[in-house]
Amino acid sequence: MKALFAFFVLTVSAQCQTDLDAWRLLHFPQTANDPSKEATSWGNQADPDADGYINLLEFLQDTDPNAFSDPLIPDSPSVLSFPWRETDHPVALQVETSWDAQTWLPGVILSPEIEIPVTATSHIVNRQMEGSVERILVRAASTGEDSRGFLRVRAIDAADLFPPLTDAQPFRIDDGFLTAPILQSPSSETVNVVWYTAFLGSDHTLIYGDHLDHRATATSTKLTRMLEDTDSQLHPASVNQLGFPSASGVRHRSVWKHQATATNLTPGLRVPYLVESVRDDGEHFRSRAYSLQPLPAPGHPLKILLTSDQQNRPMSAANYQKAYETVGPLDAVLFAGDFVDYPNRASEWFDRNSTTRPAFYPTMQGRWDQIHSASPYRGGPILQHATLLSALGNHEVAGRWRPNQHDITTMYTDSQPRWRAEMLYENALGSGHPEAATCIRDHSFETITYDEMWPSPQPGLPYWSRCYGDIFIISLHVNRIWRLWGSDRKGKEGEDPADVNNPDAWGFGDHLFEPFGPGSAQYQWLEQVLESEACQQARFRIVMAHQTMFGLGDNAYPVLAPSDVTIRFDHGSGEEVSQLTYPISKETWDSDIAPLLGSIISIDYHYADDADVWRNAIEPLLIDAGIDLVLTGHSHLWNRSKVGPMHYLETSNVGDSFGARYDDLDGSKTWPGTSFPAGDPHGRPSIAPNILNPLQELEGYDHPLPFVSSNRHTVFSIFDTAEGAVKSYVFDTMEPSSAVRLFDQFMLE
C-alpha cells in the first residue's frame, strides 16, 4: 500500500502583488523592505516558522507565517484537508493527483471566480467554515480496489486556467434559479444539461471543457402543468410567479426549462462545466462549476446510488448529503419512482417552504440550506454530476385534469382507468379524432410533468431499457393508484356508498395505470428486451419497478392482481349479486353494469393472492433471463430478498417510514398490525443485514431484525460495478457528526 503525502509548489503573478505587499507589511514590518531577508523571512518561498508552509501558502490560506502550524496530515488514505480563504487576488489553488508520485494530473481548482469541485482525479468531499477560512476536504479518485493516490496542492495564476468571464451573480433560489444544472440523456459523445428558472430570460448558455472554452446555447420551454394551491407551502420568492386562482383555488406557476447539449465528449472522462442565464431585468447570473461526462463505456467502473421515494421526506437532505460525502461524485442514480407527493405542485419539486419537508431538487443538489439555513443538512450535489435514470412511481401519475373544479390533491387522487375513459370519449369523438387521445388522457390520468422533466430513453413509452456501462437497465411501469383501505369509502376495497350509482365518482379500486401481464404491450416488449443481445451480453442486469411486489412493506398488499368486483344491487325483488373482473370491454359495461345503475347497493373489490401477475408471470420471466437485481420502492423502508439467483432490494428509507409487516416475537408494537399476515405475501425469504443490524444495535431492539424502518436512522445503497457489490449504509440523522456505517453488502454475480 502506498503512503500518501502532500506538498506545495507555488508561483504567483504580479497581479496580486498589492495584496501580498499589504500582507507582508502586516506580518513582516521589520524586514519586508530588506532584500537580504527575502529567502529567510518575507519572500514567497520562505518558511520563517519552519512549519513546512511557505509564505505564499500561508497568504492564500490566511494563516500566520510566524507561528508554527501543525503539519498537513492526511485525514485518511487518499484524503487531504486544508484551509482556504476567498480573496480578490487572481491566484488559484489546484489539487494534483498521482498514483506513482511522478506523473501529476490536474484536479480540483479553487479560485476567486471559478471553482471546479469535481474532476476525473479528485473531488471536494466537504467544506466547513472555521473562523475566517474554509476547511476544504479533498479525496483522490479511486482507480480500483485498494488504490491509493498521492496529493499535492499548487498555486497558479487563475488567468492561465480559464478565459475571462463577465461579472455575474450566483444562482440562488431567491433570484428565480429553481435548480442548479442537471445532467440528462447521455450518449456516447454527448450529454444534455438542464436547469429551471422562474422566468424566461435570455442568453441561456452552457460553458464546458477542460478550460471552459466550449459553449452551447440552450433552448427554453415552459412546463405546462405547474400549479400551486392553498395547500402549497410557498417560498416567499415564488408568490409573484403565480397566475390568478381558478374557482378551486388552483394557480398556474411559471417554470421554464433550459436545455443545452455538450458534444464531442470522451467516455470515462469528466470535464468541468457551468451555465449562465440573463434574467428578464438584464441581470447576469452564473452557476457554480460541476463535472459532466457522456454515456460510460463497458468496462468503466461506476458508482451508482440506488434510491427512491424522496417525496419531500424529512431525512432526505441528510440521506443524499451523506451519500455524496461517503462515495463522492456518482456516475448515475437509479431512482425507483415517487419523486414528490403531488407531481403538478411545483413547490414540491423546487422550493417548498418547510423546515421538515424539503423539496426534491434542493436535497438532490445540495441547496436546501438556501431554504432552511438552520438545518444541519443541505443535501448532496448529486444531480449536477450524475445522470438520474428512473422508473415511474404512482406519485408521478396525476388523476383527471380538472383545475377549475378541484384542488391539486383531489385531482391527484381522482384517476379512473384508461379503459373507462376510452369507452366514454373514443366512442363519442371517434378513434381518429385529433382530440381523442388528449381527451382520454385528461379524463383518466396523466404523467405530463414527469414526462417534461424526465424524458424517457425510449420516447413515447413509459417503460424503457438501455445499456449504461456494464449494466443493462430495464425500467418497468408497474404502478396502480394508491388508495386507502376500507369498504365504506372510495378506496382499495370499494366505492363510497353515496356514489355507487354514479360512475363518474368511482375510483375503480387500486386500478393499474399500465397493463404489464401476458398479452399486454408492455409484456411483449419485455420479452423482446430480455431476449436481446444487449441484455444477454451485459455483465449486470437490473430491473427497476416502483410498486412493492415483494417483502415486508405495508404496500406489499394487495398483491399486483386484477380487481375482482362484486356488485350488490336490488331491482325491487330482493338483493342480487353480479361478479366480474376489471378491466372490461364496453360491451361488458353495457350489458353487465349499465343496467344496474340506479339499483346498486354496494361495490366491493378484492385482489386474489394467487392471481398476482408479478409473481405468476414477471418474476419467472426475469429469473429465466438472468436478471441480477430488482430495485423497488413504495414502502419507505430497507429490506431485501432473493429468489433463485435474483436479488430483490427496496432501499427507500428517507424518513416517514410506514413500518413493516413482521412478527418480531416479543410483542413489540413498533410495527403496525394489519389484517394481512406478517412476511412476504408469497413466502420469499427476508434477508437480515449481514454486517451490522441497525435496529438492534442502534435503536435497542434485543434481537436482529431483517429490515430498517426508522424515522431517525436513514439508509442509502451504492452499487459499485468494479466490485460487483451492492453496499448499504446507515446514518443517525440526530447526530450530524456521527459516522456513516456500512451495514449490509451482497454481490451481483
XYZ file of C-alpha atoms in Angstrom:
749
model
C 0.000 0.000 0.000
C 1.313 3.431 -0.915
C 1.843 6.109 1.662
C 0.040 9.347 0.924
C 1.837 12.635 1.131
C 1.165 16.240 0.181
C 3.428 19.088 -0.776
C 3.061 22.525 -2.330
C 4.559 24.092 -5.449
C 3.573 27.729 -5.643
C 4.130 30.610 -8.020
C 2.419 33.989 -8.143
C 1.866 36.633 -10.807
C 2.458 40.328 -10.345
C -1.294 40.932 -10.429
C -1.744 40.073 -6.778
C 1.395 41.894 -5.637
C -0.618 44.629 -3.946
C -2.432 42.082 -1.753
C 0.863 40.423 -0.912
C 2.564 43.716 -0.096
C -0.110 44.559 2.445
C 0.075 41.072 3.907
C 3.874 41.228 4.170
C 3.808 44.593 5.873
C 1.328 43.188 8.375
C 3.405 40.107 9.213
C 6.983 41.316 8.482
C 7.019 45.029 9.325
C 10.747 44.987 10.198
C 12.094 43.029 7.228
C 9.602 43.431 4.354
C 11.772 46.042 2.632
C 15.083 44.266 3.165
C 16.083 42.295 0.026
C 18.581 40.263 2.006
C 15.749 38.762 4.067
C 13.677 37.552 1.125
C 14.870 33.947 1.257
C 14.559 33.570 5.034
C 11.808 35.965 6.129
C 9.281 37.634 3.846
C 9.732 36.012 0.404
C 7.110 33.873 -1.296
C 9.149 30.692 -0.882
C 10.410 31.470 2.628
C 9.253 29.494 5.677
C 10.289 31.605 8.675
C 8.408 29.482 11.234
C 9.795 26.222 9.740
C 6.390 24.533 9.756
C 6.507 23.343 6.147
C 4.107 26.043 4.917
C 5.845 28.598 2.705
C 4.699 32.205 2.919
C 2.636 32.183 -0.248
C 0.594 29.279 1.039
C 0.203 30.999 4.413
C -1.097 34.033 2.491
C -3.586 32.021 0.447
C -4.814 30.107 3.478
C -4.922 33.097 5.834
C -2.549 31.654 8.431
C 0.224 33.295 10.455
C 3.641 32.839 8.784
C 5.413 33.473 12.096
C 3.526 30.890 14.154
C 4.230 27.190 13.739
C 1.269 25.299 12.282
C 0.702 21.583 12.663
C 1.911 19.541 9.694
C -0.532 18.848 6.898
C -1.523 15.253 7.681
C -3.993 13.350 5.521
C -7.288 12.606 7.242
C -7.219 9.099 5.776
C -5.677 7.366 2.755
C -6.150 9.458 -0.393
C -7.869 12.264 1.557
C -6.403 15.691 2.277
C -7.811 18.751 4.043
C -6.506 22.300 4.016
C -7.779 25.829 4.747
C -8.785 28.273 2.020
C -9.946 31.860 2.027
C -11.672 33.688 -0.796
C -9.946 36.939 -1.717
C -9.802 39.178 -4.751
C -6.348 38.021 -5.775
C -6.163 36.140 -9.126
C -4.295 33.156 -7.683
C -5.886 29.707 -7.753
C -5.147 26.589 -5.757
C -5.129 23.395 -7.769
C -5.017 19.929 -6.248
C -2.952 17.473 -8.278
C -3.117 13.704 -8.001
C -0.584 10.996 -8.781
C -0.613 7.235 -8.399
C 3.178 6.877 -8.739
C 4.446 10.206 -7.288
C 5.980 11.034 -10.682
C 3.194 11.839 -13.112
C 0.859 14.504 -11.750
C -2.640 15.099 -13.086
C -4.693 18.285 -12.537
C -7.734 18.124 -10.302
C -9.859 20.276 -8.012
C -9.451 24.024 -8.505
C -10.227 26.832 -6.054
C -10.073 30.373 -7.415
C -11.776 33.709 -6.750
C -14.032 33.436 -9.819
C -14.474 29.752 -10.724
C -14.313 26.657 -8.613
C -14.010 23.144 -10.067
C -15.054 20.830 -7.218
C -15.083 17.539 -9.168
C -12.603 16.258 -11.726
C -11.509 12.872 -13.018
C -8.681 12.749 -10.462
C -10.095 14.301 -7.278
C -13.155 15.914 -5.756
C -14.182 18.053 -2.812
C -15.868 15.865 -0.207
C -16.836 18.523 2.307
C -16.206 22.111 3.292
C -16.765 23.862 6.580
C -16.105 27.380 7.833
C -13.500 27.703 10.569
C -13.458 31.344 11.554
C -12.394 33.430 8.549
C -11.267 30.470 6.437
C -12.962 27.464 4.935
C -11.693 23.957 5.608
C -11.636 22.008 2.324
C -11.624 18.202 2.327
C -10.435 16.620 -0.947
C -10.329 12.944 -1.900
C -8.335 11.365 -4.714
C -10.395 9.447 -7.265
C -10.325 5.688 -6.918
C -8.732 3.697 -9.719
C -9.929 0.362 -8.416
C -9.926 -1.741 -5.302
C -7.242 -0.802 -2.730
C -5.848 2.050 -4.848
C -4.232 4.996 -3.080
C -3.362 8.349 -4.549
C -0.742 10.969 -3.782
C -1.996 14.556 -3.471
C -0.305 17.906 -3.748
C -1.552 21.482 -3.990
C -0.213 24.144 -6.330
C -0.889 27.850 -6.507
C -1.190 29.054 -10.088
C -2.335 32.134 -11.950
C -6.075 31.866 -12.432
C -5.802 33.667 -15.765
C -3.862 30.670 -17.124
C -6.779 28.313 -16.423
C -9.879 29.870 -17.941
C -10.868 32.581 -20.401
C -12.173 35.783 -18.822
C -15.859 35.707 -17.873
C -18.264 38.580 -17.449
C -19.311 39.606 -13.964
C -22.254 37.539 -12.756
C -24.284 36.799 -9.672
C -24.515 33.224 -8.298
C -27.550 31.003 -8.879
C -29.909 31.259 -5.920
C -33.477 30.113 -5.424
C -34.383 33.581 -4.126
C -33.362 35.032 -7.506
C -35.537 32.661 -9.516
C -32.988 29.924 -10.212
C -35.076 26.966 -9.161
C -32.306 24.415 -9.733
C -28.628 24.114 -10.360
C -27.783 22.364 -13.661
C -28.837 18.727 -14.110
C -27.379 16.047 -16.398
C -29.732 14.064 -18.644
C -29.881 11.759 -21.678
C -26.203 10.895 -22.202
C -24.977 9.312 -25.431
C -21.501 8.040 -26.300
C -20.296 11.577 -27.102
C -22.905 13.931 -25.653
C -24.945 14.762 -22.578
C -27.772 17.245 -22.045
C -27.561 19.904 -19.354
C -30.875 21.193 -17.982
C -31.747 23.898 -15.489
C -35.021 25.505 -14.346
C -35.876 29.133 -13.698
C -38.938 31.109 -12.687
C -38.544 33.401 -15.724
C -37.984 33.065 -19.470
C -34.863 35.237 -19.521
C -32.314 35.149 -22.332
C -28.780 34.112 -23.288
C -29.006 30.760 -21.515
C -25.616 29.190 -22.178
C -23.679 26.043 -21.316
C -19.920 26.558 -20.918
C -17.762 23.433 -20.689
C -14.400 21.815 -21.400
C -11.109 21.433 -19.558
C -10.527 25.179 -19.893
C -14.209 26.154 -20.146
C -13.602 27.067 -23.763
C -16.680 25.431 -25.366
C -20.153 26.968 -25.479
C -23.625 25.712 -26.355
C -26.830 27.748 -26.499
C -29.818 26.408 -24.601
C -33.392 26.121 -25.830
C -36.150 27.185 -23.435
C -39.605 25.665 -22.907
C -42.287 26.330 -20.338
C -43.606 23.455 -18.221
C -47.307 23.151 -18.902
C -48.835 21.866 -15.674
C -47.001 23.553 -12.836
C -49.542 24.516 -10.190
C -49.903 25.784 -6.634
C -52.946 25.982 -4.372
C -53.907 26.833 -0.818
C -52.131 23.708 0.479
C -48.812 24.732 -1.089
C -46.061 25.817 1.285
C -44.756 28.670 -0.808
C -41.306 30.171 -0.641
C -41.678 33.981 -0.407
C -39.867 34.491 -3.712
C -42.336 32.267 -5.570
C -45.506 34.223 -4.788
C -45.027 36.619 -7.723
C -44.634 33.658 -10.098
C -48.301 32.671 -9.779
C -51.248 33.315 -12.051
C -54.785 34.167 -10.987
C -56.599 31.498 -8.956
C -59.224 29.287 -10.548
C -62.596 28.662 -8.945
C -60.998 25.802 -6.995
C -58.097 27.975 -5.793
C -55.550 26.439 -8.197
C -52.982 28.843 -9.652
C -50.631 28.183 -12.560
C -46.961 28.860 -11.877
C -44.316 29.907 -14.398
C -41.460 27.408 -14.585
C -39.032 27.406 -17.524
C -36.748 24.573 -18.590
C -33.477 25.393 -20.348
C -31.552 22.650 -22.132
C -28.198 22.643 -23.906
C -26.036 19.786 -25.180
C -22.335 19.209 -24.571
C -20.779 17.462 -27.576
C -17.543 15.735 -28.618
C -17.058 14.189 -25.193
C -14.960 11.137 -24.307
C -16.486 8.244 -22.334
C -14.981 7.932 -18.872
C -13.570 11.464 -18.875
C -15.184 14.146 -16.740
C -14.835 17.765 -17.830
C -15.915 20.889 -15.920
C -18.994 22.866 -16.903
C -21.184 25.710 -15.735
C -24.243 27.512 -17.069
C -25.185 31.170 -17.404
C -28.518 32.989 -17.719
C -29.654 36.573 -18.089
C -32.783 37.387 -16.125
C -35.627 39.437 -17.608
C -34.320 42.530 -15.794
C -30.937 42.177 -17.558
C -29.049 40.859 -14.518
C -26.407 38.254 -15.404
C -26.140 35.029 -13.349
C -23.744 32.080 -13.364
C -23.903 28.685 -11.688
C -21.041 27.062 -9.866
C -18.868 24.725 -11.906
C -19.560 20.998 -11.867
C -18.477 17.992 -13.936
C -20.115 16.147 -16.804
C -19.393 13.031 -18.809
C -21.114 11.140 -21.636
C -22.529 7.620 -21.521
C -19.952 5.364 -19.842
C -18.467 2.584 -21.949
C -18.472 -1.085 -20.925
C -15.624 -1.851 -18.559
C -15.606 1.598 -16.960
C -16.084 1.281 -13.160
C -19.174 3.041 -11.855
C -20.623 4.002 -8.501
C -24.408 4.245 -8.636
C -26.847 5.428 -5.982
C -29.867 3.133 -5.599
C -32.798 5.063 -4.134
C -36.450 6.109 -4.440
C -39.319 7.905 -2.681
C -37.857 11.301 -1.867
C -41.414 12.683 -1.583
C -40.202 15.664 0.443
C -39.427 13.333 3.349
C -37.676 14.667 6.457
C -34.419 12.681 6.285
C -33.787 13.061 2.561
C -31.370 16.005 2.852
C -29.214 14.049 5.312
C -29.507 10.918 3.171
C -28.240 12.459 -0.064
C -25.607 14.576 1.656
C -24.081 11.569 3.378
C -24.247 9.517 0.186
C -22.171 12.168 -1.588
C -19.735 12.599 1.290
C -19.251 8.826 1.552
C -18.837 7.983 -2.113
C -18.067 11.265 -3.845
C -19.406 12.183 -7.278
C -21.650 9.411 -8.507
C -21.834 8.086 -12.048
C -25.611 7.605 -12.025
C -28.691 7.448 -9.834
C -31.195 4.631 -10.263
C -34.377 6.131 -8.855
C -37.236 3.652 -8.480
C -40.039 6.198 -8.503
C -42.019 8.606 -6.281
C -40.116 11.869 -6.662
C -42.734 14.012 -4.871
C -46.225 13.590 -3.403
C -48.209 15.557 -5.989
C -46.464 15.806 -9.362
C -48.114 19.033 -10.541
C -47.379 21.019 -7.367
C -44.276 22.990 -8.374
C -43.080 23.817 -4.864
C -42.656 20.120 -4.026
C -40.082 19.900 -6.804
C -38.306 23.231 -6.350
C -38.739 25.289 -3.204
C -41.210 24.016 -0.632
C -41.057 26.401 2.314
C -40.924 23.839 5.117
C -38.391 23.042 7.810
C -39.348 19.354 7.827
C -40.476 18.543 4.257
C -37.623 19.511 1.891
C -38.349 19.763 -1.835
C -36.876 17.275 -4.307
C -34.265 19.285 -6.216
C -32.732 21.167 -3.256
C -31.963 17.894 -1.436
C -30.527 16.159 -4.511
C -28.465 19.210 -5.426
C -27.132 20.292 -2.029
C -29.164 23.540 -1.983
C -31.607 23.022 0.872
C -29.630 25.469 3.001
C -30.931 28.208 0.683
C -34.428 27.500 2.038
C -33.745 26.214 5.546
C -30.436 27.701 6.648
C -30.737 26.373 10.207
C -30.746 22.734 9.138
C -27.541 20.782 9.806
C -28.033 19.204 6.347
C -28.090 20.780 2.903
C -28.440 17.658 0.731
C -25.851 16.432 -1.745
C -24.683 17.878 -5.107
C -25.679 14.690 -6.903
C -27.685 15.633 -9.991
C -25.069 18.181 -11.102
C -22.568 15.349 -11.678
C -24.662 12.213 -12.277
C -27.420 11.194 -14.656
C -30.649 10.116 -12.963
C -32.365 7.111 -14.556
C -35.841 6.497 -13.218
C -38.907 4.326 -13.109
C -42.341 5.848 -12.884
C -43.891 5.711 -9.427
C -47.542 6.041 -8.557
C -46.855 9.587 -7.316
C -45.743 10.648 -10.782
C -49.252 9.890 -12.070
C -51.936 12.545 -11.579
C -55.634 11.885 -11.987
C -58.244 13.623 -14.099
C -57.305 17.154 -15.178
C -59.952 19.423 -13.645
C -58.123 22.523 -12.307
C -61.294 24.618 -12.391
C -63.171 22.108 -10.240
C -60.628 20.503 -7.902
C -57.511 21.374 -5.951
C -54.199 19.611 -6.615
C -54.674 16.834 -4.072
C -58.183 15.999 -5.263
C -57.065 15.905 -8.897
C -54.194 13.581 -7.980
C -56.482 11.036 -6.317
C -59.260 11.381 -8.911
C -57.938 8.928 -11.504
C -60.015 6.427 -13.444
C -58.775 3.560 -15.626
C -57.825 4.363 -19.195
C -60.230 1.722 -20.470
C -63.136 3.549 -18.843
C -62.189 6.891 -20.464
C -61.797 5.173 -23.829
C -65.343 3.876 -23.559
C -66.686 7.355 -22.958
C -64.655 9.514 -25.291
C -63.260 7.386 -28.081
C -66.801 6.368 -28.957
C -68.078 9.951 -28.685
C -65.255 11.573 -30.652
C -64.251 8.677 -32.878
C -60.909 6.856 -32.649
C -59.380 9.006 -35.380
C -60.425 12.340 -33.899
C -57.379 14.605 -33.290
C -58.541 15.399 -29.760
C -59.401 11.826 -28.775
C -56.042 10.891 -27.215
C -55.814 14.138 -25.232
C -59.388 13.849 -24.053
C -58.931 10.246 -22.923
C -55.723 11.151 -21.064
C -57.256 14.135 -19.267
C -60.300 12.080 -18.258
C -58.284 9.193 -16.779
C -54.719 10.009 -15.597
C -51.602 11.736 -16.876
C -47.825 11.963 -16.369
C -47.177 15.223 -18.212
C -44.969 16.912 -15.610
C -42.827 13.809 -15.167
C -42.504 13.379 -18.940
C -41.463 17.014 -19.380
C -38.866 16.797 -16.618
C -37.525 13.288 -17.153
C -37.745 12.294 -20.828
C -37.848 8.542 -21.433
C -34.797 6.954 -23.081
C -37.402 5.385 -25.385
C -39.637 8.322 -26.378
C -43.344 7.680 -26.240
C -43.099 4.738 -23.835
C -43.490 4.808 -20.031
C -41.054 1.885 -19.814
C -37.572 1.639 -21.305
C -34.254 -0.203 -21.457
C -30.690 0.833 -22.126
C -27.049 -0.074 -21.577
C -25.139 2.025 -19.059
C -21.507 0.942 -18.763
C -21.534 -2.710 -17.725
C -25.222 -2.622 -16.765
C -28.299 -3.365 -18.815
C -31.142 -1.467 -17.153
C -34.845 -2.170 -17.621
C -37.419 0.248 -16.210
C -40.978 -1.067 -15.937
C -44.225 0.824 -15.389
C -45.734 -1.413 -12.706
C -47.981 1.019 -10.860
C -51.522 1.471 -9.716
C -53.356 4.195 -7.878
C -52.771 4.043 -4.125
C -55.996 4.292 -2.173
C -56.958 3.852 1.475
C -58.226 0.629 2.988
C -61.877 0.282 3.916
C -65.034 -0.776 2.075
C -67.074 2.240 3.196
C -65.164 4.758 1.098
C -63.770 5.308 -2.382
C -60.736 3.131 -1.687
C -58.952 -0.141 -2.283
C -61.871 -2.272 -1.179
C -64.921 -0.490 -2.524
C -66.754 2.651 -3.564
C -68.320 5.328 -1.398
C -71.883 4.113 -0.597
C -73.203 7.555 -1.541
C -71.739 7.287 -5.062
C -72.271 3.670 -6.066
C -74.778 4.681 -8.769
C -72.586 7.494 -10.140
C -69.730 6.021 -12.225
C -68.140 9.452 -12.676
C -67.340 9.387 -8.927
C -65.981 5.853 -8.860
C -62.322 5.140 -8.135
C -62.322 1.581 -9.531
C -60.237 0.387 -6.577
C -56.447 0.155 -6.852
C -56.589 0.100 -10.642
C -53.467 -0.367 -12.758
C -52.146 2.521 -14.814
C -50.395 0.362 -17.409
C -51.090 -3.346 -18.058
C -47.969 -5.483 -17.696
C -49.206 -9.073 -17.716
C -49.193 -11.610 -20.559
C -50.810 -10.261 -23.712
C -50.124 -6.622 -22.837
C -47.897 -4.373 -24.940
C -45.502 -3.957 -22.004
C -45.159 -7.712 -21.502
C -44.472 -8.317 -25.180
C -41.897 -5.530 -25.155
C -40.258 -7.018 -22.037
C -39.984 -10.442 -23.657
C -38.182 -8.918 -26.641
C -35.856 -6.838 -24.466
C -34.869 -9.810 -22.294
C -34.011 -11.816 -25.406
C -31.926 -9.014 -26.936
C -28.185 -9.402 -27.390
C -27.556 -6.235 -25.358
C -29.325 -7.752 -22.356
C -27.798 -11.189 -22.701
C -24.247 -9.892 -23.126
C -24.309 -7.381 -20.258
C -22.222 -8.059 -17.174
C -25.061 -6.918 -14.882
C -28.823 -6.826 -15.483
C -31.015 -4.632 -13.274
C -34.776 -4.104 -13.374
C -36.449 -1.081 -11.748
C -40.140 -1.154 -10.862
C -41.678 1.080 -8.240
C -44.698 -0.696 -6.791
C -43.923 -3.086 -3.943
C -44.072 -6.636 -5.275
C -42.033 -8.371 -2.559
C -41.040 -8.105 1.047
C -42.238 -6.675 4.341
C -43.501 -3.253 3.310
C -47.064 -2.379 4.192
C -47.749 -1.743 0.492
C -46.946 -5.342 -0.484
C -50.693 -5.870 -0.039
C -52.851 -6.002 -2.006
C -50.732 -8.037 -4.396
C -50.440 -6.976 -8.038
C -53.571 -8.811 -9.130
C -56.583 -7.728 -11.201
C -59.555 -6.257 -9.349
C -62.320 -8.785 -8.738
C -65.557 -6.824 -8.485
C -68.679 -7.731 -6.518
C -71.734 -5.566 -7.201
C -74.773 -5.931 -4.976
C -77.990 -4.491 -6.353
C -81.733 -4.625 -5.930
C -84.160 -4.141 -8.832
C -87.090 -4.377 -6.407
C -87.302 -8.128 -5.968
C -84.534 -8.554 -3.393
C -80.753 -8.253 -3.300
C -78.776 -9.827 -6.116
C -75.045 -10.132 -6.828
C -73.032 -9.622 -10.009
C -69.339 -10.501 -10.230
C -66.739 -9.609 -12.825
C -63.025 -8.773 -13.122
C -61.575 -5.452 -14.318
C -60.629 -4.405 -16.928
C -63.747 -4.952 -19.005
C -64.878 -4.102 -22.527
C -67.528 -1.570 -23.478
C -69.781 -4.447 -24.402
C -69.459 -5.909 -20.894
C -70.084 -2.492 -19.366
C -73.216 -2.026 -21.433
C -74.518 -5.495 -20.609
C -73.376 -6.073 -17.010
C -73.039 -2.656 -15.338
C -75.091 -0.028 -17.141
C -78.413 -1.851 -16.494
C -77.664 -1.912 -12.764
C -77.167 1.845 -12.363
C -79.843 3.251 -10.062
C -80.238 -0.006 -8.165
C -76.681 -0.682 -6.930
C -76.342 -1.153 -3.156
C -72.577 -1.659 -2.867
C -69.422 -2.222 -4.913
C -66.551 -4.213 -3.400
C -63.067 -5.046 -4.720
C -60.812 -7.998 -3.981
C -57.278 -8.866 -5.177
C -56.578 -12.597 -5.077
C -53.100 -13.582 -3.864
C -52.949 -16.447 -6.347
C -53.686 -14.048 -9.235
C -50.576 -11.906 -8.582
C -49.385 -11.006 -12.102
C -45.860 -10.199 -10.965
C -45.427 -13.471 -9.084
C -47.014 -15.638 -11.760
C -45.720 -14.044 -14.962
C -42.989 -11.438 -14.461
C -40.772 -12.997 -11.785
C -40.267 -16.309 -13.667
C -39.532 -14.377 -16.863
C -36.851 -12.275 -15.137
C -35.208 -15.261 -13.443
C -35.061 -17.197 -16.710
C -33.400 -14.193 -18.391
C -30.695 -13.949 -15.733
C -31.742 -10.678 -14.100
C -29.413 -9.951 -11.172
C -31.372 -7.348 -9.212
C -34.891 -5.951 -8.994
C -34.845 -2.488 -7.401
C -38.185 -1.361 -5.963
C -39.634 1.414 -3.815
C -43.021 2.469 -2.416
C -42.960 1.253 1.212
C -40.289 3.598 2.626
C -38.016 1.043 4.260
C -34.944 -1.088 3.588
C -35.408 -4.803 3.082
C -34.137 -7.405 0.664
C -34.770 -10.929 -0.505
C -33.539 -13.441 -3.062
C -35.415 -15.832 -5.326
C -33.082 -18.269 -7.020
C -30.146 -16.178 -8.264
C -32.195 -12.938 -8.454
C -31.982 -10.336 -5.685
C -34.782 -8.006 -4.597
C -33.948 -4.720 -2.851
C -36.032 -1.837 -1.573
C -33.838 0.940 -0.202
C -36.164 3.916 0.157
C -35.716 4.751 3.821
C -35.562 8.551 3.735
C -38.000 9.211 6.588
C -41.700 8.836 7.348
C -41.255 5.094 7.280
C -44.501 3.152 7.405
C -43.308 0.155 9.383
C -43.013 -3.479 8.337
C -45.325 -6.472 8.459
C -43.040 -8.566 10.608
C -43.641 -10.767 13.609
C -40.769 -9.821 15.906
C -41.776 -12.444 18.508
C -41.652 -10.148 21.528
C -44.963 -8.351 21.202
C -43.423 -5.080 20.105
C -45.950 -2.518 18.931
C -43.492 -0.723 16.684
C -44.642 -2.471 13.532
C -48.270 -1.614 12.787
C -50.651 -4.531 12.733
C -52.750 -5.178 9.648
C -55.326 -7.731 8.598
C -52.658 -9.392 6.478
C -50.105 -11.941 7.680
C -46.539 -10.980 8.501
C -43.824 -11.587 5.943
C -43.623 -11.590 2.164
C -47.014 -12.328 0.521
C -45.550 -15.332 -1.305
C -43.103 -16.523 1.317
C -39.954 -15.062 -0.170
C -37.206 -15.099 2.484
C -36.280 -11.889 4.294
C -32.510 -11.480 4.432
C -31.160 -9.730 7.523
C -28.330 -7.176 7.240
C -25.073 -9.132 7.232
C -22.580 -6.628 8.708
C -24.478 -4.620 11.324
C -28.118 -4.816 12.355
C -29.251 -1.160 12.586
C -32.467 -1.644 14.545
C -30.843 -3.946 17.070
C -27.516 -2.170 17.514
C -28.601 1.447 17.011
C -32.215 1.511 18.213
C -32.038 -1.030 21.032
C -34.127 -3.982 19.871
C -32.977 -7.097 21.670
C -32.709 -9.308 18.598
C -31.781 -8.824 14.931
C -34.495 -7.598 12.560
C -34.385 -8.191 8.780
C -35.260 -4.642 7.754
C -34.705 -0.985 8.578
C -37.798 1.118 9.263
C -36.830 4.230 11.151
C -37.505 7.933 11.342
C -34.112 8.565 12.916
C -31.675 6.368 11.027
C -31.606 6.836 7.273
C -30.087 4.378 4.808
C -28.741 4.547 1.268
C -27.311 1.932 -1.074
C -24.471 2.085 -3.594
C -23.807 -0.313 -6.465
C -20.061 -0.472 -7.169
C -19.620 -2.132 -10.572
C -15.857 -2.557 -10.142
C -16.521 -4.921 -7.250
C -19.966 -6.092 -8.319
C -21.106 -5.181 -4.798
C -24.300 -3.559 -3.515
C -23.427 -1.800 -0.271
C -25.952 -0.307 2.141
C -25.061 2.346 4.715
C -26.845 3.759 7.760
C -26.551 7.205 9.368
C -28.010 8.705 12.547
C -29.695 11.947 11.479
C -29.988 13.114 15.087
C -26.200 13.147 15.412
C -24.796 15.163 12.472
C -21.180 14.441 13.434
C -21.697 10.676 13.713
C -20.138 8.253 11.262
C -21.801 6.650 8.280
C -21.665 2.887 8.790
C -21.752 0.044 6.290
C -24.411 -2.436 7.449
C -25.031 -4.776 4.516
C -23.294 -5.969 1.385
C -24.094 -8.528 -1.288
C -22.617 -9.370 -4.658
C -24.205 -9.423 -8.089
C -22.673 -12.369 -9.881
